[in-house]
CSV table of C-alpha atoms and ligand atoms in Angstrom, one decimal:
chain,number,residue,atom,x,y,z
A,8,MET,CA,0.0,-0.1,0.1
A,9,SER,CA,1.6,3.1,-1.0
A,10,ALA,CA,-0.6,5.4,1.4
A,11,PRO,CA,-0.1,4.2,4.9
A,12,THR,CA,-3.5,4.3,6.8
A,13,THR,CA,-3.3,4.9,10.5
A,14,ALA,CA,-5.7,2.9,12.4
A,15,ALA,CA,-7.6,5.9,13.6
A,16,SER,CA,-8.1,7.1,9.9
A,17,ALA,CA,-9.0,3.8,8.6
A,18,ALA,CA,-12.3,3.5,10.2
A,19,ASN,CA,-13.4,6.9,9.3
A,20,ALA,CA,-16.2,6.6,6.8
A,21,THR,CA,-15.0,9.5,4.8
A,22,PRO,CA,-11.4,9.1,4.8
A,23,LYS,CA,-9.2,11.5,2.7
A,24,ARG,CA,-6.9,9.2,1.0
A,25,ALA,CA,-4.4,10.1,-1.6
A,26,ARG,CA,-5.5,7.1,-3.6
A,27,GLU,CA,-8.6,4.9,-3.7
A,28,ARG,CA,-8.5,1.6,-1.9
A,29,VAL,CA,-9.1,-1.6,-3.8
A,30,PHE,CA,-9.8,-4.9,-2.3
A,31,SER,CA,-10.4,-8.2,-3.8
A,32,GLY,CA,-10.3,-11.9,-3.0
A,33,ILE,CA,-9.7,-15.3,-4.8
A,34,GLN,CA,-10.5,-18.7,-3.5
A,35,PRO,CA,-7.9,-21.3,-2.8
A,36,SER,CA,-10.3,-24.0,-4.4
A,37,GLY,CA,-8.6,-25.5,-7.4
A,38,ALA,CA,-6.3,-24.3,-10.1
A,39,PRO,CA,-6.6,-20.6,-11.0
A,40,HIS,CA,-7.3,-20.2,-14.6
A,41,ILE,CA,-7.1,-17.8,-17.5
A,42,GLY,CA,-10.7,-16.7,-16.6
A,43,ASN,CA,-9.4,-15.5,-13.1
A,44,TYR,CA,-6.3,-14.2,-14.8
A,45,LEU,CA,-8.0,-12.2,-17.8
A,46,GLY,CA,-11.0,-11.2,-15.7
A,47,ALA,CA,-9.4,-10.0,-12.5
A,48,ILE,CA,-5.7,-10.8,-11.5
A,49,ARG,CA,-4.1,-9.0,-14.6
A,50,HIS,CA,-6.1,-5.8,-13.6
A,51,TRP,CA,-4.9,-6.1,-10.1
A,52,VAL,CA,-1.4,-6.4,-11.1
A,53,ALA,CA,-1.5,-3.5,-14.1
A,54,GLU,CA,-3.2,-1.2,-11.6
A,55,GLN,CA,-1.0,-1.2,-8.5
A,56,ASP,CA,0.3,2.2,-8.8
A,57,ILE,CA,-3.1,3.6,-9.2
A,58,PHE,CA,-4.6,2.4,-5.9
A,59,ASP,CA,-4.0,1.5,-2.4
A,60,ASN,CA,-4.3,-2.4,-2.8
A,61,ILE,CA,-5.5,-5.1,-0.6
A,62,TYR,CA,-5.6,-8.7,-2.0
A,63,CYS,CA,-6.6,-11.8,-0.1
A,64,VAL,CA,-6.5,-15.4,-0.6
A,65,VAL,CA,-10.0,-16.4,0.9
A,66,ASP,CA,-9.8,-19.7,2.5
A,67,LEU,CA,-12.9,-19.2,4.6
A,68,HIS,CA,-14.7,-19.1,1.7
A,69,ALA,CA,-13.2,-22.1,0.1
A,70,ILE,CA,-14.3,-24.1,2.9
A,71,THR,CA,-17.9,-23.3,2.4
A,72,VAL,CA,-17.7,-26.7,0.3
A,73,PRO,CA,-16.1,-29.7,1.5
A,74,GLN,CA,-12.1,-29.4,1.3
A,75,ASP,CA,-9.5,-32.0,1.8
A,76,PRO,CA,-7.4,-30.5,4.7
A,77,GLY,CA,-4.1,-31.1,3.3
A,78,GLU,CA,-5.0,-30.3,-0.1
A,79,LEU,CA,-6.5,-27.0,1.2
A,80,ARG,CA,-3.2,-26.0,3.2
A,81,GLU,CA,-1.4,-26.7,-0.4
A,82,ASN,CA,-3.7,-24.6,-2.4
A,83,VAL,CA,-3.3,-21.5,-0.2
A,84,ARG,CA,0.5,-21.5,-0.8
A,85,GLN,CA,0.1,-22.3,-4.3
A,86,LEU,CA,-2.4,-19.5,-5.1
A,87,ALA,CA,-0.4,-16.9,-3.2
A,88,ALA,CA,2.6,-18.2,-5.3
A,89,THR,CA,0.6,-18.0,-8.5
A,90,LEU,CA,-0.5,-14.4,-7.6
A,91,LEU,CA,3.0,-13.2,-7.0
A,92,ALA,CA,4.0,-14.8,-10.1
A,93,CYS,CA,1.6,-13.0,-12.0
A,94,GLY,CA,3.3,-9.7,-10.7
A,95,LEU,CA,1.4,-8.7,-7.6
A,96,ASP,CA,4.4,-6.8,-5.8
A,97,PRO,CA,4.2,-7.1,-1.9
A,98,GLN,CA,5.8,-3.9,-1.7
A,99,ARG,CA,2.9,-2.0,-3.6
A,100,SER,CA,0.1,-4.6,-2.7
A,101,ALA,CA,-0.8,-6.2,0.9
A,102,LEU,CA,-1.4,-10.0,0.0
A,103,PHE,CA,-2.7,-12.0,3.1
A,104,VAL,CA,-4.8,-15.0,3.8
A,105,GLN,CA,-8.2,-14.5,5.0
A,106,SER,CA,-8.1,-16.7,8.1
A,107,HIS,CA,-5.1,-15.1,9.2
A,108,VAL,CA,-6.9,-12.1,10.1
A,109,HIS,CA,-9.7,-13.0,12.7
A,110,GLU,CA,-11.6,-9.8,12.1
A,111,HIS,CA,-13.2,-11.3,8.7
A,112,ALA,CA,-15.0,-14.0,10.6
A,113,GLU,CA,-16.2,-11.7,13.5
A,114,LEU,CA,-17.4,-8.8,11.3
A,115,ALA,CA,-19.2,-11.3,9.2
A,116,TRP,CA,-21.2,-12.6,12.2
A,117,LEU,CA,-22.1,-9.1,13.1
A,118,LEU,CA,-23.1,-8.3,9.7
A,119,ASN,CA,-25.0,-11.7,9.7
A,120,CYS,CA,-27.4,-10.0,12.4
A,121,VAL,CA,-28.2,-7.0,10.5
A,122,THR,CA,-28.8,-8.9,7.0
A,123,PRO,CA,-32.3,-9.9,6.2
A,124,MET,CA,-32.6,-13.5,5.0
A,125,GLY,CA,-34.6,-12.1,1.9
A,126,TRP,CA,-31.5,-10.5,0.5
A,127,LEU,CA,-29.4,-13.7,0.8
A,128,ASN,CA,-32.5,-15.9,-0.8
A,129,ARG,CA,-31.9,-13.5,-4.0
A,130,MET,CA,-28.3,-14.4,-4.6
A,131,THR,CA,-27.9,-16.3,-7.7
A,132,GLN,CA,-24.5,-17.8,-7.1
A,133,PHE,CA,-25.9,-19.8,-4.1
A,134,LYS,CA,-28.8,-21.2,-6.3
A,135,THR,CA,-26.3,-22.2,-8.9
A,136,LYS,CA,-23.9,-23.9,-6.5
A,137,ALA,CA,-26.4,-25.6,-4.3
A,138,GLY,CA,-28.5,-26.7,-7.2
A,139,ASP,CA,-30.9,-29.6,-6.0
A,140,ASP,CA,-28.8,-30.1,-2.7
A,141,ARG,CA,-30.2,-27.2,-0.8
A,142,GLU,CA,-31.0,-29.6,2.2
A,143,THR,CA,-27.4,-30.7,2.4
A,144,VAL,CA,-25.1,-27.8,1.5
A,145,SER,CA,-23.6,-26.0,4.6
A,146,ALA,CA,-25.0,-23.0,6.2
A,147,GLY,CA,-21.6,-21.3,5.1
A,148,LEU,CA,-22.5,-21.6,1.5
A,149,TYR,CA,-25.6,-19.6,1.8
A,150,ASP,CA,-23.8,-17.2,4.0
A,151,TYR,CA,-21.1,-16.8,1.7
A,152,PRO,CA,-21.7,-13.2,0.4
A,153,VAL,CA,-22.1,-11.8,4.1
A,154,LEU,CA,-18.5,-13.0,4.6
A,155,MET,CA,-17.5,-11.4,1.3
A,156,ALA,CA,-19.4,-8.3,2.7
A,157,ALA,CA,-17.1,-8.4,5.7
A,158,ASP,CA,-14.0,-8.7,3.6
A,159,ILE,CA,-14.7,-5.6,1.7
A,160,LEU,CA,-16.2,-3.5,4.4
A,161,LEU,CA,-13.5,-3.9,6.9
A,162,TYR,CA,-11.0,-2.1,5.0
A,163,GLN,CA,-13.2,0.8,3.8
A,164,THR,CA,-12.9,-0.3,0.4
A,165,ASP,CA,-13.8,2.1,-2.5
A,166,ALA,CA,-13.8,-0.2,-5.3
A,167,VAL,CA,-13.6,-4.1,-5.7
A,168,PRO,CA,-12.1,-5.5,-9.2
A,169,VAL,CA,-13.9,-8.6,-9.9
A,170,GLY,CA,-15.3,-10.7,-13.0
A,171,ASP,CA,-18.9,-10.1,-13.9
A,172,ASP,CA,-19.9,-13.2,-11.6
A,173,GLN,CA,-19.4,-11.1,-8.4
A,174,ARG,CA,-21.5,-8.0,-9.5
A,175,GLN,CA,-24.5,-9.1,-7.4
A,176,HIS,CA,-22.5,-9.9,-4.3
A,177,VAL,CA,-20.7,-6.4,-4.5
A,178,GLU,CA,-24.2,-4.9,-4.9
A,179,LEU,CA,-25.3,-6.8,-1.6
A,180,THR,CA,-22.2,-5.5,0.1
A,181,ARG,CA,-23.4,-1.9,-0.7
A,182,ASP,CA,-26.9,-2.6,0.4
A,183,ILE,CA,-25.6,-4.0,3.6
A,184,ALA,CA,-23.1,-0.8,4.0
A,185,ASN,CA,-26.1,1.4,3.3
A,186,SER,CA,-28.6,0.0,5.9
A,187,PHE,CA,-25.9,-0.4,8.5
A,188,ASN,CA,-24.9,3.3,8.2
A,189,ALA,CA,-28.5,4.5,8.2
A,190,ARG,CA,-29.3,2.4,11.4
A,191,PHE,CA,-26.1,2.9,13.6
A,192,GLY,CA,-24.5,6.1,11.9
A,193,GLU,CA,-21.8,6.4,9.3
A,194,THR,CA,-19.4,3.4,9.6
A,195,PHE,CA,-18.5,1.8,6.2
A,196,VAL,CA,-17.6,3.3,2.9
A,197,GLU,CA,-20.0,2.0,0.3
A,198,PRO,CA,-17.9,0.2,-2.3
A,199,ARG,CA,-18.5,-0.1,-6.2
A,200,ALA,CA,-17.7,-2.9,-8.3
A,201,LEU,CA,-14.8,-2.5,-11.0
A,202,ILE,CA,-16.0,-4.7,-13.8
A,203,ARG,CA,-14.3,-4.4,-17.3
A,204,GLU,CA,-16.0,-4.4,-20.3
A,205,VAL,CA,-14.1,-7.2,-22.1
A,206,GLY,CA,-12.8,-10.3,-20.4
A,207,ALA,CA,-15.2,-10.1,-17.2
A,208,ARG,CA,-16.9,-13.3,-18.5
A,209,ILE,CA,-14.5,-15.9,-20.0
A,210,MET,CA,-16.4,-18.8,-21.0
A,211,ALA,CA,-15.7,-22.7,-20.7
A,212,LEU,CA,-13.7,-24.1,-23.6
A,213,ASP,CA,-15.9,-27.1,-23.9
A,214,ASP,CA,-19.2,-25.3,-23.5
A,215,PRO,CA,-19.2,-21.7,-24.3
A,216,ALA,CA,-22.6,-21.1,-22.5
A,217,LYS,CA,-21.0,-21.6,-19.2
A,218,LYS,CA,-18.4,-19.6,-17.5
A,219,MET,CA,-15.0,-20.9,-17.2
A,220,SER,CA,-14.6,-22.3,-13.7
A,221,LYS,CA,-12.2,-24.2,-11.4
A,222,SER,CA,-14.9,-26.8,-10.8
A,223,GLY,CA,-15.4,-27.7,-14.5
A,224,ALA,CA,-13.8,-30.6,-16.4
A,225,ASP,CA,-10.1,-30.3,-17.0
A,226,THR,CA,-10.8,-29.6,-20.8
A,227,SER,CA,-12.7,-26.5,-19.9
A,228,TYR,CA,-10.2,-24.5,-18.7
A,229,ILE,CA,-6.6,-23.4,-19.4
A,230,ALA,CA,-4.8,-23.4,-15.9
A,231,LEU,CA,-2.1,-20.8,-15.6
A,232,LEU,CA,0.3,-23.8,-14.6
A,233,ASP,CA,-0.8,-25.7,-17.7
A,234,PRO,CA,2.5,-26.7,-19.8
A,235,PRO,CA,2.5,-25.8,-23.5
A,236,GLU,CA,1.7,-29.1,-24.7
A,237,VAL,CA,-1.6,-29.4,-22.6
A,238,ILE,CA,-2.5,-25.8,-23.7
A,239,ARG,CA,-2.2,-26.8,-27.4
A,240,LYS,CA,-4.4,-29.9,-26.8
A,241,LYS,CA,-7.1,-28.1,-24.9
A,242,ILE,CA,-7.2,-25.2,-27.4
A,243,ALA,CA,-7.4,-27.8,-30.2
A,244,ARG,CA,-10.5,-29.5,-28.6
A,245,ALA,CA,-12.1,-26.1,-27.7
A,246,THR,CA,-15.7,-25.9,-29.2
A,247,THR,CA,-16.2,-23.8,-32.1
A,248,ASP,CA,-18.7,-24.1,-34.9
A,249,SER,CA,-19.2,-25.1,-38.4
A,250,GLN,CA,-18.5,-21.8,-40.0
A,251,ARG,CA,-15.2,-20.8,-41.4
A,252,THR,CA,-14.7,-17.1,-40.9
A,253,ILE,CA,-12.5,-15.9,-38.0
A,254,VAL,CA,-14.7,-13.1,-36.8
A,255,PHE,CA,-16.0,-11.4,-33.3
A,256,ASP,CA,-19.5,-12.4,-33.8
A,257,GLU,CA,-21.5,-13.0,-30.5
A,258,SER,CA,-24.0,-15.4,-32.1
A,259,ARG,CA,-21.2,-17.7,-32.4
A,260,PRO,CA,-20.1,-18.1,-28.8
A,261,GLY,CA,-17.1,-20.6,-29.0
A,262,ILE,CA,-15.3,-18.7,-31.6
A,263,PHE,CA,-16.2,-15.4,-29.9
A,264,ASN,CA,-14.9,-16.6,-26.6
A,265,LEU,CA,-11.7,-17.7,-28.2
A,266,LEU,CA,-11.1,-14.5,-30.1
A,267,THR,CA,-11.8,-12.5,-26.8
A,268,ILE,CA,-9.1,-14.5,-25.0
A,269,TYR,CA,-6.8,-13.8,-27.8
A,270,GLN,CA,-7.5,-10.1,-27.9
A,271,LEU,CA,-6.8,-9.7,-24.2
A,272,LEU,CA,-3.6,-11.7,-24.6
A,273,VAL,CA,-2.3,-9.7,-27.6
A,274,GLY,CA,-3.7,-6.3,-26.9
A,275,GLN,CA,-5.1,-5.5,-30.6
A,276,SER,CA,-8.4,-4.2,-31.7
A,277,ARG,CA,-10.9,-6.6,-33.1
A,278,GLU,CA,-10.6,-5.1,-36.5
A,279,GLN,CA,-6.6,-5.9,-36.5
A,280,ILE,CA,-7.6,-9.3,-35.4
A,281,GLU,CA,-10.0,-10.0,-37.9
A,282,ALA,CA,-7.7,-8.6,-40.7
A,283,GLU,CA,-5.0,-11.0,-39.4
A,284,PHE,CA,-7.1,-13.9,-39.9
A,285,ALA,CA,-8.9,-13.0,-42.9
A,286,GLY,CA,-9.1,-15.9,-45.4
A,287,LYS,CA,-7.6,-18.2,-42.7
A,288,GLY,CA,-9.1,-21.1,-40.8
A,289,TYR,CA,-9.5,-22.3,-37.1
A,290,LYS,CA,-6.2,-24.4,-37.6
A,291,GLU,CA,-4.3,-21.0,-38.0
A,292,PHE,CA,-6.2,-19.1,-35.4
A,293,LYS,CA,-5.9,-21.9,-32.9
A,294,ALA,CA,-2.3,-22.0,-33.3
A,295,ALA,CA,-1.9,-18.4,-32.9
A,296,LEU,CA,-4.0,-18.5,-29.7
A,297,THR,CA,-1.8,-21.3,-28.3
A,298,GLU,CA,1.4,-19.4,-29.0
A,299,GLY,CA,-0.3,-16.2,-27.4
A,300,LEU,CA,-1.2,-18.4,-24.1
A,301,VAL,CA,2.2,-19.9,-24.0
A,302,ALA,CA,4.0,-16.7,-24.4
A,303,THR,CA,2.0,-15.1,-21.5
A,304,LEU,CA,2.0,-18.1,-19.0
A,305,THR,CA,5.7,-19.2,-19.5
A,306,PRO,CA,7.2,-16.6,-17.5
A,307,ILE,CA,4.4,-16.8,-15.1
A,308,GLN,CA,5.3,-20.3,-14.7
A,309,GLN,CA,9.0,-19.7,-14.3
A,310,ARG,CA,8.6,-17.2,-11.6
A,311,TYR,CA,6.0,-19.6,-9.8
A,312,ASN,CA,8.6,-22.4,-9.7
A,313,GLN,CA,11.1,-20.0,-7.9
A,314,LEU,CA,8.7,-19.0,-5.5
A,315,VAL,CA,7.3,-22.4,-4.4
A,316,ALA,CA,10.8,-23.4,-4.1
A,317,ASP,CA,11.1,-21.5,-0.7
A,318,PRO,CA,7.9,-22.0,1.3
A,319,ALA,CA,9.4,-20.1,4.3
A,320,GLU,CA,9.9,-16.9,2.2
A,321,LEU,CA,6.4,-17.3,0.9
A,322,ASP,CA,5.1,-17.7,4.4
A,323,ARG,CA,7.0,-14.7,5.4
A,324,LEU,CA,5.5,-12.7,2.9
A,325,LEU,CA,2.1,-13.7,3.7
A,326,ALA,CA,2.6,-13.1,7.3
A,327,GLY,CA,3.8,-9.5,6.3
A,328,GLY,CA,0.7,-8.9,4.5
A,329,ALA,CA,-1.6,-9.7,7.2
A,330,GLU,CA,0.6,-7.6,9.6
A,331,ARG,CA,0.1,-4.7,7.4
A,332,VAL,CA,-3.7,-4.9,7.1
A,333,ARG,CA,-4.5,-5.8,10.6
A,334,PRO,CA,-4.5,-2.3,12.1
A,335,ILE,CA,-7.2,-1.4,9.6
A,336,SER,CA,-9.4,-4.3,10.1
A,337,HIS,CA,-8.9,-4.0,13.8
A,338,ALA,CA,-10.1,-0.1,13.8
A,339,THR,CA,-13.3,-1.1,11.8
A,340,LEU,CA,-14.3,-3.9,13.8
A,341,ALA,CA,-14.0,-2.0,17.0
A,342,GLN,CA,-15.9,1.0,15.5
A,343,VAL,CA,-18.7,-1.5,14.5
A,344,GLN,CA,-18.7,-3.3,18.0
A,345,GLN,CA,-18.9,0.2,19.5
A,346,ARG,CA,-21.9,1.3,17.1
A,347,MET,CA,-23.7,-2.1,17.8
A,348,GLY,CA,-23.4,-1.6,21.7
A,349,LEU,CA,-21.1,-4.5,22.5
A,350,ARG,CA,-18.5,-2.2,23.7
B,6,AMP,P1,-12.7,-17.4,-7.8
B,6,AMP,O1,-11.9,-18.2,-8.6
B,6,AMP,O2,-14.1,-17.7,-8.1
B,6,AMP,O3,-12.5,-17.0,-6.5
B,6,AMP,O4,-12.7,-15.8,-8.5
B,6,AMP,C1,-11.5,-14.9,-8.5
B,6,AMP,C2,-11.8,-13.7,-9.5
B,6,AMP,O5,-11.8,-14.2,-10.8
B,6,AMP,C3,-13.3,-13.1,-9.3
B,6,AMP,O6,-12.9,-11.7,-9.5
B,6,AMP,C4,-14.0,-13.7,-10.5
B,6,AMP,O7,-15.1,-12.8,-10.8
B,6,AMP,C5,-13.2,-13.8,-11.4
B,6,AMP,N1,-13.5,-14.9,-12.4
B,6,AMP,C6,-13.6,-16.4,-12.3
B,6,AMP,N2,-14.1,-16.9,-13.1
B,6,AMP,C7,-13.9,-15.9,-14.1
B,6,AMP,C8,-14.2,-16.0,-15.8
B,6,AMP,N3,-14.9,-17.1,-16.1
B,6,AMP,N4,-14.2,-15.1,-16.5
B,6,AMP,C9,-13.8,-13.8,-15.8
B,6,AMP,N5,-13.5,-13.6,-14.5
B,6,AMP,C10,-13.6,-14.8,-13.6
B,7,LIG,N1,-16.6,-14.5,-3.9
B,7,LIG,C1,-15.3,-14.1,-4.8
B,7,LIG,C2,-15.2,-15.2,-5.9
B,7,LIG,O1,-15.6,-16.3,-5.8
B,7,LIG,C3,-14.2,-14.1,-4.0
B,7,LIG,C4,-14.1,-13.0,-2.9
B,7,LIG,C5,-14.3,-13.3,-1.4
B,7,LIG,C6,-14.1,-11.8,-3.0
B,7,LIG,N2,-14.1,-12.2,-0.9
B,7,LIG,C7,-14.2,-11.3,-1.7
B,7,LIG,C8,-13.9,-10.8,-4.2
B,7,LIG,C9,-14.0,-9.8,-1.6
B,7,LIG,C10,-13.9,-9.6,-4.0
B,7,LIG,C11,-14.1,-9.0,-2.6
B,7,LIG,O2,-14.7,-14.8,-6.9
């Protein structure tokens, strides 16, 4: 964080900060993929000098669905290393693990007690994740959005850079902040979602009607750590259609998704890309896309390998991140307890 925030000013609802504060989180629940990268992580990295940055590996969110304890422990480290390998710089961004800062769970409880059930009943992600298993999924899965609100509100966050799937959760966070402020007095900054026009919703390679997700089949996503040969095979198998032209046409979701990925990787306009592939077929396009992915991911994988080779250093970096954010979360929680009559 570039603008150090004192504990006293952190909990002020109208802080005078040199920079806006951003907070975002990512779950350690499987292999991070290019949807995470193109929709979220790459913006976090690119905008480190614009914002006052806090990023969190949200292990308490991951356990809303069953996790193997050993795997979870591993996934947290691997995800942290991946974020650093993508270019998150611990000098400029605080990176920490959610459960290491106990205020997240505590504020979530307090917010639970002021959040109407009706608001949670509207959350579409719960409906999708629970499916027909509503009676057997954990209460934590239902409550997931309140924990996310606590994450964001603890840091008096101005903006939340996320993919499109999190829009509704950020809206709920605003509603919770608003109603708390109205009932108990100005306490929280009302955050806004920061969602980009292109790339906020990368679709699955095997089914362009679904978003790319960690829980999909292996062939549905490109993991950030996939080796070149695996990338080549997955792209070769990716769903397209029976037409021939390589153009951005939303009515052709398979090729549209692949072209969007390519556009974000090479940073050219749609016109330039369509011109590049005019008169060419899927084979040429898929070869270029594979090359673009390999060129982006290879340096990330090299840095990742260096980082995981030194787990003690990784733990030290994560402890340092928690250390940096704790005064802010502590001040906010204390103010909330005060407002609610707990202190
Ligand atoms: P998660 O892996 O669900 O914790 O998501 C981490 C971040 O990646 C969030 O900001 C998500 O909105 C974003 N994200 C996840 N899947 C996609 C996708 N398919 N396309 C774009 N962004 C995504
Ligand atoms: N729910 C988010 C996701 O699945 C992860 C998350 C947890 C998050 N807490 C957050 C994102 C706070 C932004 C801000 O992607």
